[in-house]
PDB file of C-alpha atoms in Angstrom:
ATOM      1  CA  MET A 568     231.100 254.321  44.179  1.00 94.00           C
ATOM      2  CA  THR A 569     233.619 255.861  46.544  1.00 97.00           C
ATOM      3  CA  LEU A 570     232.712 256.163  50.226  1.00 98.00           C
ATOM      4  CA  ILE A 571     233.842 259.371  51.912  1.00 98.00           C
ATOM      5  CA  LEU A 572     234.130 259.187  55.705  1.00 98.00           C
ATOM      6  CA  SER A 573     234.661 262.410  57.647  1.00 98.00           C
ATOM      7  CA  HIS A 574     236.070 262.595  61.157  1.00 97.00           C
ATOM      8  CA  SER A 575     232.548 262.548  62.597  1.00 97.00           C
ATOM      9  CA  ASP A 576     231.648 259.499  60.472  1.00 97.00           C
ATOM     10  CA  VAL A 577     234.750 257.683  61.712  1.00 98.00           C
ATOM     11  CA  THR A 578     233.916 258.593  65.310  1.00 97.00           C
ATOM     12  CA  ALA A 579     230.396 257.205  64.907  1.00 97.00           C
ATOM     13  CA  VAL A 580     231.416 253.810  63.545  1.00 97.00           C
ATOM     14  CA  LEU A 581     234.856 253.043  65.020  1.00 97.00           C
ATOM     15  CA  ASP A 582     235.052 250.236  67.587  1.00 97.00           C
ATOM     16  CA  ARG A 583     238.370 250.199  69.459  1.00 98.00           C
ATOM     17  CA  GLY A 584     238.227 246.525  70.346  1.00 97.00           C
ATOM     18  CA  GLU A 585     237.659 245.582  66.733  1.00 98.00           C
ATOM     19  CA  VAL A 586     240.562 247.758  65.615  1.00 98.00           C
ATOM     20  CA  LEU A 587     242.872 246.110  68.147  1.00 98.00           C
ATOM     21  CA  ALA A 588     241.967 242.640  66.874  1.00 98.00           C
ATOM     22  CA  ALA A 589     242.342 243.758  63.260  1.00 98.00           C
ATOM     23  CA  VAL A 590     245.774 245.271  63.910  1.00 98.00           C
ATOM     24  CA  GLU A 591     246.926 242.048  65.568  1.00 98.00           C
ATOM     25  CA  ARG A 592     245.753 240.007  62.561  1.00 98.00           C
ATOM     26  CA  ALA A 593     247.402 242.464  60.168  1.00 98.00           C
ATOM     27  CA  HIS A 594     250.805 242.095  61.831  1.00 98.00           C
ATOM     28  CA  ALA A 595     250.434 238.317  61.684  1.00 98.00           C
ATOM     29  CA  ASP A 596     249.563 238.593  57.979  1.00 98.00           C
ATOM     30  CA  LEU A 597     252.731 240.627  57.436  1.00 98.00           C
ATOM     31  CA  ALA A 598     254.817 237.862  59.001  1.00 98.00           C
ATOM     32  CA  LEU A 599     253.018 235.206  56.946  1.00 98.00           C
ATOM     33  CA  GLY A 600     253.586 237.045  53.675  1.00 97.00           C
ATOM     34  CA  THR A 601     249.962 237.830  52.840  1.00 98.00           C
ATOM     35  CA  ALA A 602     250.319 241.547  53.564  1.00 98.00           C
ATOM     36  CA  PHE A 603     252.881 243.984  52.264  1.00 97.00           C
ATOM     37  CA  VAL A 604     254.418 247.200  53.617  1.00 97.00           C
ATOM     38  CA  PRO A 605     257.162 248.868  51.573  1.00 94.00           C
ATOM     39  CA  ALA A 606     259.334 251.348  53.428  1.00 89.00           C
ATOM     40  CA  PRO A 607     257.788 254.795  52.865  1.00 87.00           C
ATOM     41  CA  PRO A 608     259.693 257.661  51.277  1.00 87.00           C
ATOM     42  CA  ALA A 609     259.595 261.126  52.804  1.00 81.00           C
ATOM     43  CA  MET A 610     259.207 264.373  50.943  1.00 88.00           C
ATOM     44  CA  ALA A 611     260.367 267.613  52.524  1.00 86.00           C
ATOM     45  CA  LEU A 612     258.731 270.860  51.519  1.00 89.00           C
ATOM     46  CA  GLY A 613     259.855 273.826  53.529  1.00 85.00           C
ATOM     47  CA  GLY A 614     259.538 272.793  57.156  1.00 84.00           C
ATOM     48  CA  ALA A 615     256.920 270.167  56.413  1.00 88.00           C
ATOM     49  CA  ALA A 616     257.341 266.441  55.783  1.00 87.00           C
ATOM     50  CA  PHE A 617     254.938 264.411  53.655  1.00 92.00           C
ATOM     51  CA  VAL A 618     255.035 260.621  54.080  1.00 91.00           C
ATOM     52  CA  PRO A 619     252.970 258.290  51.855  1.00 95.00           C
ATOM     53  CA  MET A 620     252.352 255.165  53.971  1.00 95.00           C
ATOM     54  CA  VAL A 621     251.468 252.326  51.600  1.00 97.00           C
ATOM     55  CA  ALA A 622     250.141 248.838  52.324  1.00 98.00           C
ATOM     56  CA  ALA A 623     248.262 245.957  50.693  1.00 98.00           C
ATOM     57  CA  ALA A 624     246.669 242.900  52.267  1.00 98.00           C
ATOM     58  CA  GLU A 625     244.938 239.849  50.869  1.00 98.00           C
ATOM     59  CA  SER A 626     242.605 239.749  53.874  1.00 96.00           C
ATOM     60  CA  ALA A 627     241.459 243.312  53.188  1.00 97.00           C
ATOM     61  CA  GLY A 628     241.155 242.725  49.449  1.00 98.00           C
ATOM     62  CA  ALA A 629     242.629 246.166  48.983  1.00 98.00           C
ATOM     63  CA  ALA A 630     245.642 248.432  48.909  1.00 98.00           C
ATOM     64  CA  ALA A 631     245.805 251.733  50.717  1.00 98.00           C
ATOM     65  CA  VAL A 632     247.928 254.802  51.062  1.00 98.00           C
ATOM     66  CA  LYS A 633     247.764 257.217  53.941  1.00 97.00           C
ATOM     67  CA  LEU A 634     249.347 260.550  53.133  1.00 96.00           C
ATOM     68  CA  LEU A 635     250.705 261.850  56.418  1.00 94.00           C
ATOM     69  CA  ALA A 636     251.573 265.538  56.648  1.00 93.00           C
ATOM     70  CA  ASP A 637     253.857 266.461  59.543  1.00 88.00           C
ATOM     71  CA  LEU A 638     253.880 270.249  59.980  1.00 89.00           C
ATOM     72  CA  PRO A 639     255.497 271.502  63.211  1.00 86.00           C
ATOM     73  CA  ALA A 640     254.563 275.099  62.294  1.00 89.00           C
ATOM     74  CA  ASN A 641     250.890 274.196  62.749  1.00 90.00           C
ATOM     75  CA  ARG A 642     251.399 274.328  66.497  1.00 88.00           C
ATOM     76  CA  GLU A 643     251.670 278.132  66.298  1.00 88.00           C
ATOM     77  CA  ARG A 644     248.626 278.234  64.019  1.00 91.00           C
ATOM     78  CA  GLY A 645     246.492 276.361  66.517  1.00 89.00           C
ATOM     79  CA  LEU A 646     246.172 273.455  64.079  1.00 89.00           C
ATOM     80  CA  PRO A 647     247.100 269.751  64.415  1.00 88.00           C
ATOM     81  CA  VAL A 648     250.804 269.127  63.829  1.00 87.00           C
ATOM     82  CA  GLN A 649     249.974 265.931  61.960  1.00 88.00           C
ATOM     83  CA  ARG A 650     247.158 265.520  59.456  1.00 93.00           C
ATOM     84  CA  SER A 651     246.350 262.594  57.212  1.00 96.00           C
ATOM     85  CA  VAL A 652     243.919 261.127  54.733  1.00 98.00           C
ATOM     86  CA  ILE A 653     243.575 257.460  53.724  1.00 98.00           C
ATOM     87  CA  VAL A 654     242.751 256.294  50.201  1.00 98.00           C
ATOM     88  CA  VAL A 655     241.642 252.660  49.841  1.00 98.00           C
ATOM     89  CA  THR A 656     241.672 250.956  46.439  1.00 98.00           C
ATOM     90  CA  SER A 657     240.016 247.617  45.638  1.00 97.00           C
ATOM     91  CA  ALA A 658     242.354 244.783  44.709  1.00 97.00           C
ATOM     92  CA  ALA A 659     239.541 243.223  42.660  1.00 96.00           C
ATOM     93  CA  ASP A 660     238.891 245.968  40.124  1.00 96.00           C
ATOM     94  CA  GLY A 661     241.137 248.927  41.043  1.00 96.00           C
ATOM     95  CA  SER A 662     238.257 251.184  41.986  1.00 96.00           C
ATOM     96  CA  CYS A 663     238.661 253.746  44.764  1.00 97.00           C
ATOM     97  CA  GLU A 664     236.688 252.232  47.624  1.00 98.00           C
ATOM     98  CA  ALA A 665     237.016 255.028  50.148  1.00 98.00           C
ATOM     99  CA  LEU A 666     238.533 258.337  51.160  1.00 98.00           C
ATOM    100  CA  ILE A 667     238.807 258.552  54.960  1.00 98.00           C
ATOM    101  CA  ASP A 668     239.951 261.237  57.391  1.00 98.00           C
ATOM    102  CA  GLY A 669     242.933 259.778  59.247  1.00 97.00           C
ATOM    103  CA  ARG A 670     242.918 261.682  62.534  1.00 95.00           C
ATOM    104  CA  LEU A 671     241.096 259.254  64.831  1.00 96.00           C
ATOM    105  CA  ILE A 672     242.208 256.142  62.951  1.00 97.00           C
ATOM    106  CA  THR A 673     245.853 257.091  63.460  1.00 96.00           C
ATOM    107  CA  ALA A 674     245.495 257.559  67.220  1.00 96.00           C
ATOM    108  CA  VAL A 675     243.434 254.413  67.755  1.00 98.00           C
ATOM    109  CA  ARG A 676     245.501 252.089  65.551  1.00 98.00           C
ATOM    110  CA  THR A 677     248.716 253.410  67.135  1.00 97.00           C
ATOM    111  CA  ALA A 678     247.389 252.560  70.589  1.00 98.00           C
ATOM    112  CA  ALA A 679     246.118 249.218  69.298  1.00 98.00           C
ATOM    113  CA  ALA A 680     249.576 248.289  68.000  1.00 98.00           C
ATOM    114  CA  SER A 681     251.118 249.209  71.351  1.00 98.00           C
ATOM    115  CA  ALA A 682     248.492 247.111  73.140  1.00 98.00           C
ATOM    116  CA  VAL A 683     249.266 244.139  70.883  1.00 98.00           C
ATOM    117  CA  ALA A 684     252.978 244.584  71.607  1.00 98.00           C
ATOM    118  CA  THR A 685     252.189 244.799  75.331  1.00 98.00           C
ATOM    119  CA  LYS A 686     250.120 241.612  75.114  1.00 98.00           C
ATOM    120  CA  TYR A 687     253.032 239.659  73.644  1.00 98.00           C
ATOM    121  CA  LEU A 688     256.055 241.347  75.224  1.00 98.00           C
ATOM    122  CA  SER A 689     255.162 242.523  78.740  1.00 98.00           C
ATOM    123  CA  ARG A 690     255.029 240.385  81.868  1.00 98.00           C
ATOM    124  CA  GLN A 691     251.639 238.790  82.400  1.00 96.00           C
ATOM    125  CA  ASN A 692     251.289 240.361  85.866  1.00 97.00           C
ATOM    126  CA  SER A 693     252.021 243.924  84.710  1.00 98.00           C
ATOM    127  CA  SER A 694     249.609 246.241  86.512  1.00 98.00           C
ATOM    128  CA  VAL A 695     251.265 249.693  86.569  1.00 98.00           C
ATOM    129  CA  LEU A 696     251.177 251.689  83.328  1.00 98.00           C
ATOM    130  CA  GLY A 697     253.410 254.715  82.879  1.00 98.00           C
ATOM    131  CA  VAL A 698     252.734 257.349  80.225  1.00 98.00           C
ATOM    132  CA  ILE A 699     255.141 260.103  79.235  1.00 98.00           C
ATOM    133  CA  GLY A 700     252.881 262.742  77.736  1.00 97.00           C
ATOM    134  CA  ALA A 701     249.212 262.998  78.671  1.00 97.00           C
ATOM    135  CA  GLY A 702     247.438 264.044  75.467  1.00 95.00           C
ATOM    136  CA  ASN A 703     244.927 262.131  73.369  1.00 95.00           C
ATOM    137  CA  LEU A 704     247.458 259.456  72.449  1.00 96.00           C
ATOM    138  CA  ALA A 705     247.951 258.743  76.163  1.00 98.00           C
ATOM    139  CA  VAL A 706     244.194 258.385  76.623  1.00 98.00           C
ATOM    140  CA  GLU A 707     243.969 255.941  73.714  1.00 98.00           C
ATOM    141  CA  HIS A 708     246.958 253.943  74.971  1.00 98.00           C
ATOM    142  CA  THR A 709     245.518 253.655  78.455  1.00 98.00           C
ATOM    143  CA  ARG A 710     242.211 252.392  77.095  1.00 98.00           C
ATOM    144  CA  ALA A 711     243.844 249.912  74.737  1.00 98.00           C
ATOM    145  CA  ILE A 712     246.385 248.516  77.198  1.00 98.00           C
ATOM    146  CA  ALA A 713     243.710 248.144  79.879  1.00 98.00           C
ATOM    147  CA  THR A 714     242.103 245.526  77.599  1.00 98.00           C
ATOM    148  CA  VAL A 715     245.217 243.302  77.509  1.00 98.00           C
ATOM    149  CA  ARG A 716     246.554 243.712  81.073  1.00 98.00           C
ATOM    150  CA  GLU A 717     244.796 244.052  84.433  1.00 98.00           C
ATOM    151  CA  LEU A 718     245.909 247.569  85.214  1.00 98.00           C
ATOM    152  CA  THR A 719     245.454 249.132  88.640  1.00 98.00           C
ATOM    153  CA  THR A 720     247.482 252.342  88.343  1.00 98.00           C
ATOM    154  CA  VAL A 721     248.528 254.857  85.709  1.00 98.00           C
ATOM    155  CA  LEU A 722     251.566 257.046  86.371  1.00 98.00           C
ATOM    156  CA  VAL A 723     251.527 260.199  84.265  1.00 98.00           C
ATOM    157  CA  TRP A 724     254.049 262.883  83.460  1.00 98.00           C
ATOM    158  CA  SER A 725     253.307 265.943  81.351  1.00 97.00           C
ATOM    159  CA  ARG A 726     254.757 269.420  81.096  1.00 93.00           C
ATOM    160  CA  THR A 727     251.388 270.944  82.013  1.00 93.00           C
ATOM    161  CA  ALA A 728     249.026 270.174  84.887  1.00 94.00           C
ATOM    162  CA  ALA A 729     246.012 271.029  82.716  1.00 95.00           C
ATOM    163  CA  THR A 730     246.858 268.190  80.327  1.00 96.00           C
ATOM    164  CA  ILE A 731     247.009 265.727  83.207  1.00 97.00           C
ATOM    165  CA  ASP A 732     243.628 266.982  84.460  1.00 97.00           C
ATOM    166  CA  ARG A 733     242.120 266.338  81.028  1.00 97.00           C
ATOM    167  CA  PHE A 734     243.698 262.884  81.017  1.00 98.00           C
ATOM    168  CA  ARG A 735     242.113 262.117  84.404  1.00 98.00           C
ATOM    169  CA  ARG A 736     238.672 263.098  83.161  1.00 98.00           C
ATOM    170  CA  ALA A 737     239.013 261.188  79.897  1.00 98.00           C
ATOM    171  CA  THR A 738     240.004 257.932  81.641  1.00 98.00           C
ATOM    172  CA  ALA A 739     237.852 258.224  84.788  1.00 98.00           C
ATOM    173  CA  ASP A 740     235.455 255.511  83.616  1.00 97.00           C
ATOM    174  CA  LEU A 741     238.267 252.912  83.660  1.00 97.00           C
ATOM    175  CA  GLY A 742     238.416 253.025  87.471  1.00 97.00           C
ATOM    176  CA  LEU A 743     242.212 253.288  87.601  1.00 98.00           C
ATOM    177  CA  GLU A 744     244.294 255.221  90.105  1.00 98.00           C
ATOM    178  CA  VAL A 745     245.941 258.093  88.200  1.00 98.00           C
ATOM    179  CA  ARG A 746     249.039 259.576  89.816  1.00 98.00           C
ATOM    180  CA  ALA A 747     250.874 262.596  88.471  1.00 98.00           C
ATOM    181  CA  MET A 748     254.640 262.147  88.717  1.00 98.00           C
ATOM    182  CA  GLU A 749     257.355 264.759  89.007  1.00 97.00           C
ATOM    183  CA  SER A 750     259.545 263.540  86.141  1.00 98.00           C
ATOM    184  CA  PRO A 751     259.858 261.027  83.285  1.00 98.00           C
ATOM    185  CA  GLU A 752     262.485 259.244  85.396  1.00 98.00           C
ATOM    186  CA  ALA A 753     260.024 258.756  88.261  1.00 98.00           C
ATOM    187  CA  VAL A 754     257.444 257.283  85.859  1.00 98.00           C
ATOM    188  CA  THR A 755     259.976 254.992  84.209  1.00 98.00           C
ATOM    189  CA  ARG A 756     261.403 253.588  87.430  1.00 98.00           C
ATOM    190  CA  ALA A 757     257.968 252.719  88.850  1.00 98.00           C
ATOM    191  CA  ALA A 758     256.160 251.376  85.758  1.00 98.00           C
ATOM    192  CA  ASP A 759     255.670 247.806  84.557  1.00 98.00           C
ATOM    193  CA  VAL A 760     254.688 249.044  81.093  1.00 98.00           C
ATOM    194  CA  LEU A 761     255.926 252.409  79.828  1.00 98.00           C
ATOM    195  CA  CYS A 762     254.581 254.363  76.839  1.00 98.00           C
ATOM    196  CA  THR A 763     256.511 257.330  75.452  1.00 98.00           C
ATOM    197  CA  LEU A 764     254.022 259.538  73.655  1.00 97.00           C
ATOM    198  CA  THR A 765     255.777 262.819  72.881  1.00 94.00           C
ATOM    199  CA  PRO A 766     256.916 264.404  69.599  1.00 89.00           C
ATOM    200  CA  SER A 767     260.389 264.774  71.046  1.00 89.00           C
ATOM    201  CA  ARG A 768     263.619 265.535  69.214  1.00 90.00           C
ATOM    202  CA  GLU A 769     265.835 264.700  72.207  1.00 94.00           C
ATOM    203  CA  PRO A 770     265.471 261.664  74.516  1.00 97.00           C
ATOM    204  CA  VAL A 771     262.954 262.098  77.313  1.00 97.00           C
ATOM    205  CA  VAL A 772     263.624 258.591  78.656  1.00 98.00           C
ATOM    206  CA  HIS A 773     267.034 257.077  79.412  1.00 98.00           C
ATOM    207  CA  GLY A 774     267.922 253.415  79.503  1.00 98.00           C
ATOM    208  CA  ALA A 775     269.788 253.877  82.786  1.00 98.00           C
ATOM    209  CA  TRP A 776     266.360 254.219  84.434  1.00 98.00           C
ATOM    210  CA  PHE A 777     265.068 250.836  83.210  1.00 98.00           C
ATOM    211  CA  GLY A 778     264.349 248.197  85.823  1.00 98.00           C
ATOM    212  CA  ASP A 779     264.261 244.457  85.232  1.00 97.00           C
ATOM    213  CA  GLY A 780     261.102 243.253  83.520  1.00 98.00           C
ATOM    214  CA  LEU A 781     260.039 246.608  82.055  1.00 98.00           C
ATOM    215  CA  HIS A 782     258.234 246.745  78.728  1.00 98.00           C
ATOM    216  CA  VAL A 783     258.435 249.987  76.733  1.00 98.00           C
ATOM    217  CA  ASN A 784     256.293 251.188  73.839  1.00 98.00           C
ATOM    218  CA  ALA A 785     258.350 253.954  72.188  1.00 98.00           C
ATOM    219  CA  VAL A 786     255.828 255.270  69.693  1.00 96.00           C
ATOM    220  CA  GLY A 787     255.425 259.035  70.030  1.00 93.00           C
ATOM    221  CA  ALA A 788     258.261 260.422  67.916  1.00 90.00           C
ATOM    222  CA  PRO A 789     257.263 261.554  64.412  1.00 84.00           C
ATOM    223  CA  PRO A 790     258.607 259.660  61.372  1.00 84.00           C
ATOM    224  CA  ARG A 791     261.761 261.766  61.202  1.00 84.00           C
ATOM    225  CA  ALA A 792     265.275 260.336  61.454  1.00 89.00           C
ATOM    226  CA  ASP A 793     266.410 263.156  63.783  1.00 91.00           C
ATOM    227  CA  HIS A 794     263.668 262.743  66.416  1.00 92.00           C
ATOM    228  CA  ARG A 795     263.841 260.296  69.316  1.00 97.00           C
ATOM    229  CA  GLU A 796     262.217 259.681  72.697  1.00 97.00           C
ATOM    230  CA  VAL A 797     264.646 257.109  74.115  1.00 98.00           C
ATOM    231  CA  ASP A 798     268.436 257.168  74.159  1.00 98.00           C
ATOM    232  CA  GLY A 799     270.901 254.649  72.778  1.00 98.00           C
ATOM    233  CA  GLU A 800     271.316 252.993  76.182  1.00 98.00           C
ATOM    234  CA  ALA A 801     267.573 252.251  76.231  1.00 98.00           C
ATOM    235  CA  MET A 802     267.852 250.509  72.881  1.00 98.00           C
ATOM    236  CA  ARG A 803     271.036 248.651  73.909  1.00 98.00           C
ATOM    237  CA  ARG A 804     269.546 247.274  77.140  1.00 98.00           C
ATOM    238  CA  SER A 805     266.329 246.067  75.517  1.00 98.00           C
ATOM    239  CA  ILE A 806     265.089 243.223  73.373  1.00 98.00           C
ATOM    240  CA  VAL A 807     263.812 245.430  70.548  1.00 98.00           C
ATOM    241  CA  VAL A 808     260.777 244.527  68.443  1.00 98.00           C
ATOM    242  CA  VAL A 809     259.586 246.758  65.583  1.00 98.00           C
ATOM    243  CA  ASP A 810     256.457 247.003  63.470  1.00 97.00           C
ATOM    244  CA  SER A 811     258.385 246.868  60.175  1.00 97.00           C
ATOM    245  CA  VAL A 812     262.153 246.593  59.770  1.00 97.00           C
ATOM    246  CA  GLY A 813     262.153 248.563  56.524  1.00 95.00           C
ATOM    247  CA  THR A 814     260.128 251.408  57.968  1.00 94.00           C
ATOM    248  CA  THR A 815     262.173 251.467  61.161  1.00 96.00           C
ATOM    249  CA  LEU A 816     265.475 251.742  59.294  1.00 95.00           C
ATOM    250  CA  THR A 817     264.243 254.710  57.275  1.00 93.00           C
ATOM    251  CA  LYS A 818     261.989 256.608  59.686  1.00 92.00           C
ATOM    252  CA  SER A 819     262.783 255.849  63.341  1.00 95.00           C
ATOM    253  CA  GLY A 820     265.184 258.302  64.942  1.00 95.00           C
ATOM    254  CA  ASP A 821     265.167 256.134  68.082  1.00 97.00           C
ATOM    255  CA  THR A 822     266.759 253.343  66.064  1.00 97.00           C
ATOM    256  CA  LEU A 823     268.823 255.283  63.526  1.00 97.00           C
ATOM    257  CA  LEU A 824     270.492 257.551  66.077  1.00 97.00           C
ATOM    258  CA  ALA A 825     271.260 254.605  68.363  1.00 98.00           C
ATOM    259  CA  ILE A 826     272.935 252.837  65.427  1.00 98.00           C
ATOM    260  CA  ALA A 827     274.852 255.990  64.467  1.00 97.00           C
ATOM    261  CA  GLU A 828     276.134 256.313  68.035  1.00 97.00           C
ATOM    262  CA  GLY A 829     277.272 252.700  68.105  1.00 97.00           C
ATOM    263  CA  ALA A 830     274.886 251.752  70.916  1.00 98.00           C
ATOM    264  CA  ILE A 831     273.348 248.981  68.782  1.00 98.00           C
ATOM    265  CA  THR A 832     273.826 247.424  65.367  1.00 97.00           C
ATOM    266  CA  GLN A 833     271.202 247.003  62.677  1.00 96.00           C
ATOM    267  CA  ASP A 834     270.825 243.353  63.710  1.00 96.00           C
ATOM    268  CA  ALA A 835     269.297 244.510  67.018  1.00 96.00           C
ATOM    269  CA  VAL A 836     266.146 245.690  65.224  1.00 97.00           C
ATOM    270  CA  GLY A 837     265.574 242.625  63.057  1.00 96.00           C
ATOM    271  CA  THR A 838     262.509 241.225  64.836  1.00 98.00           C
ATOM    272  CA  GLU A 839     259.031 242.340  63.743  1.00 98.00           C
ATOM    273  CA  LEU A 840     255.952 242.201  65.960  1.00 98.00           C
ATOM    274  CA  GLY A 841     254.180 239.870  63.525  1.00 98.00           C
ATOM    275  CA  GLU A 842     256.950 237.302  63.887  1.00 98.00           C
ATOM    276  CA  VAL A 843     256.402 237.253  67.649  1.00 98.00           C
ATOM    277  CA  ILE A 844     252.633 236.909  67.182  1.00 98.00           C
ATOM    278  CA  VAL A 845     252.922 233.861  64.891  1.00 98.00           C
ATOM    279  CA  GLY A 846     255.663 232.260  67.011  1.00 97.00           C
ATOM    280  CA  ARG A 847     258.607 232.734  64.678  1.00 96.00           C
ATOM    281  CA  ALA A 848     260.513 234.923  67.164  1.00 96.00           C
ATOM    282  CA  PRO A 849     260.509 234.611  70.955  1.00 92.00           C
ATOM    283  CA  GLY A 850     260.168 238.238  72.083  1.00 93.00           C
ATOM    284  CA  ARG A 851     260.360 238.180  75.906  1.00 94.00           C
ATOM    285  CA  ARG A 852     262.248 235.174  77.250  1.00 94.00           C
ATOM    286  CA  GLY A 853     261.886 235.713  80.997  1.00 95.00           C
ATOM    287  CA  ASP A 854     260.529 238.023  83.677  1.00 96.00           C
ATOM    288  CA  HIS A 855     263.834 239.898  83.999  1.00 97.00           C
ATOM    289  CA  ASP A 856     264.076 240.816  80.312  1.00 98.00           C
ATOM    290  CA  ILE A 857     263.559 244.407  79.232  1.00 98.00           C
ATOM    291  CA  THR A 858     261.529 244.640  76.033  1.00 98.00           C
ATOM    292  CA  LEU A 859     260.953 247.630  73.778  1.00 98.00           C
ATOM    293  CA  PHE A 860     258.497 248.084  70.917  1.00 98.00           C
ATOM    294  CA  ASN A 861     259.842 250.770  68.600  1.00 97.00           C
ATOM    295  CA  SER A 862     257.268 252.003  66.111  1.00 95.00           C
ATOM    296  CA  VAL A 863     256.604 254.992  63.902  1.00 91.00           C
ATOM    297  CA  GLY A 864     253.462 253.338  62.507  1.00 95.00           C
ATOM    298  CA  ILE A 865     252.827 251.514  59.243  1.00 96.00           C
ATOM    299  CA  GLY A 866     250.183 251.841  56.564  1.00 97.00           C
ATOM    300  CA  LEU A 867     249.024 248.261  57.154  1.00 98.00           C
ATOM    301  CA  GLN A 868     247.590 249.321  60.510  1.00 98.00           C
ATOM    302  CA  ASP A 869     245.623 252.056  58.736  1.00 98.00           C
ATOM    303  CA  LEU A 870     244.395 249.621  56.083  1.00 98.00           C
ATOM    304  CA  ALA A 871     243.234 247.135  58.725  1.00 98.00           C
ATOM    305  CA  ALA A 872     241.221 249.837  60.491  1.00 98.00           C
ATOM    306  CA  ALA A 873     239.931 251.296  57.225  1.00 98.00           C
ATOM    307  CA  ARG A 874     238.598 247.918  56.064  1.00 98.00           C
ATOM    308  CA  LEU A 875     236.530 247.659  59.250  1.00 97.00           C
ATOM    309  CA  LEU A 876     235.217 251.200  58.902  1.00 98.00           C
ATOM    310  CA  ILE A 877     234.234 250.853  55.249  1.00 98.00           C
ATOM    311  CA  ASP A 878     232.285 247.655  55.850  1.00 97.00           C
ATOM    312  CA  LYS A 879     230.529 248.944  58.974  1.00 97.00           C
ATOM    313  CA  ALA A 880     229.715 252.339  57.482  1.00 98.00           C
ATOM    314  CA  ARG A 881     228.181 250.811  54.375  1.00 97.00           C
ATOM    315  CA  ALA A 882     226.171 248.361  56.453  1.00 97.00           C
ATOM    316  CA  GLY A 883     224.870 251.240  58.574  1.00 96.00           C
ATOM    317  CA  GLY A 884     224.346 253.736  55.771  1.00 96.00           C
ATOM    318  CA  LEU A 885     226.939 256.195  57.074  1.00 96.00           C
ATOM    319  CA  GLY A 886     229.208 258.432  55.044  1.00 97.00           C
ATOM    320  CA  THR A 887     228.808 259.969  51.620  1.00 97.00           C
ATOM    321  CA  GLU A 888     228.927 257.956  48.396  1.00 97.00           C
ATOM    322  CA  VAL A 889     230.454 259.705  45.381  1.00 96.00           C
ATOM    323  CA  ASP A 890     230.879 258.464  41.808  1.00 94.00           C
ATOM    324  CA  LEU A 891     234.386 259.598  40.914  1.00 91.00           C
ATOM    325  CA  SER A 892     234.037 258.309  37.363  1.00 86.00           C
ATOM    326  CA  ALA A 893     231.023 260.493  36.594  1.00 83.00           C
TER     327      ALA A 893
END
């Protein structure tokens, strides 16, 4: 039987803390060679991009593919710019285990990966979080990072005051001081941990603004080689860690444009987060280092979250079971 989980089903069963732990284990598995993430191709159709994000993991006992559709024209239609669905297939018998709406999973696992990177790469005493962009991804990042660092303050920049007001309401229960800032530069210069969470084509953050000890999660740009949130100087000044080297070198405009400009070489993006987790790479070496996690997301993060959801939904009788072979 195939389990179908709608957005409301996912919302009912998803536990953010469990996803964070699962994403951390998944990145460690990738470093240890028990999980696999081939670099995804991209298919252009008109102005849309379709990216099949594939992964397999022994711990999950499954392979998965998330088909991500990136459609900028949806903004004018009042629809989400990115949509996705996750198909999970059993490694034991090849049956389709589940078909899952990817909207909430994508936001939560993205924030979880950034929180894991923050746990391993930021200074232990980091207490001021800066977010560039104040939408749902900013809310998820604030919640996730608050579980790995003792935050006191969140500095927020957005193009619209209404978005910042929604952010305040959505994070009010965390008890953090939320301060709206006048520019991305002001956020960057004052933050201990910075998250760039915009679908930008041109850099919104410049490396010239980085202070000693900063950790950056550059994760908002879509998986398009011509989109970036940080400039080449930001990449050059930082110890860069990525989720997957293969994915980064095919999908991250932050990295590819910095290489094309001569700001960095390909060797600068050779360290994966999983290698830092298992102790094979050092990551941050001292309090003055600037670290940067560059990620466009990988299917292994989706598979890790999907495995949790499938098991919990079946245990709780949630979702719809369908016999696809009938």
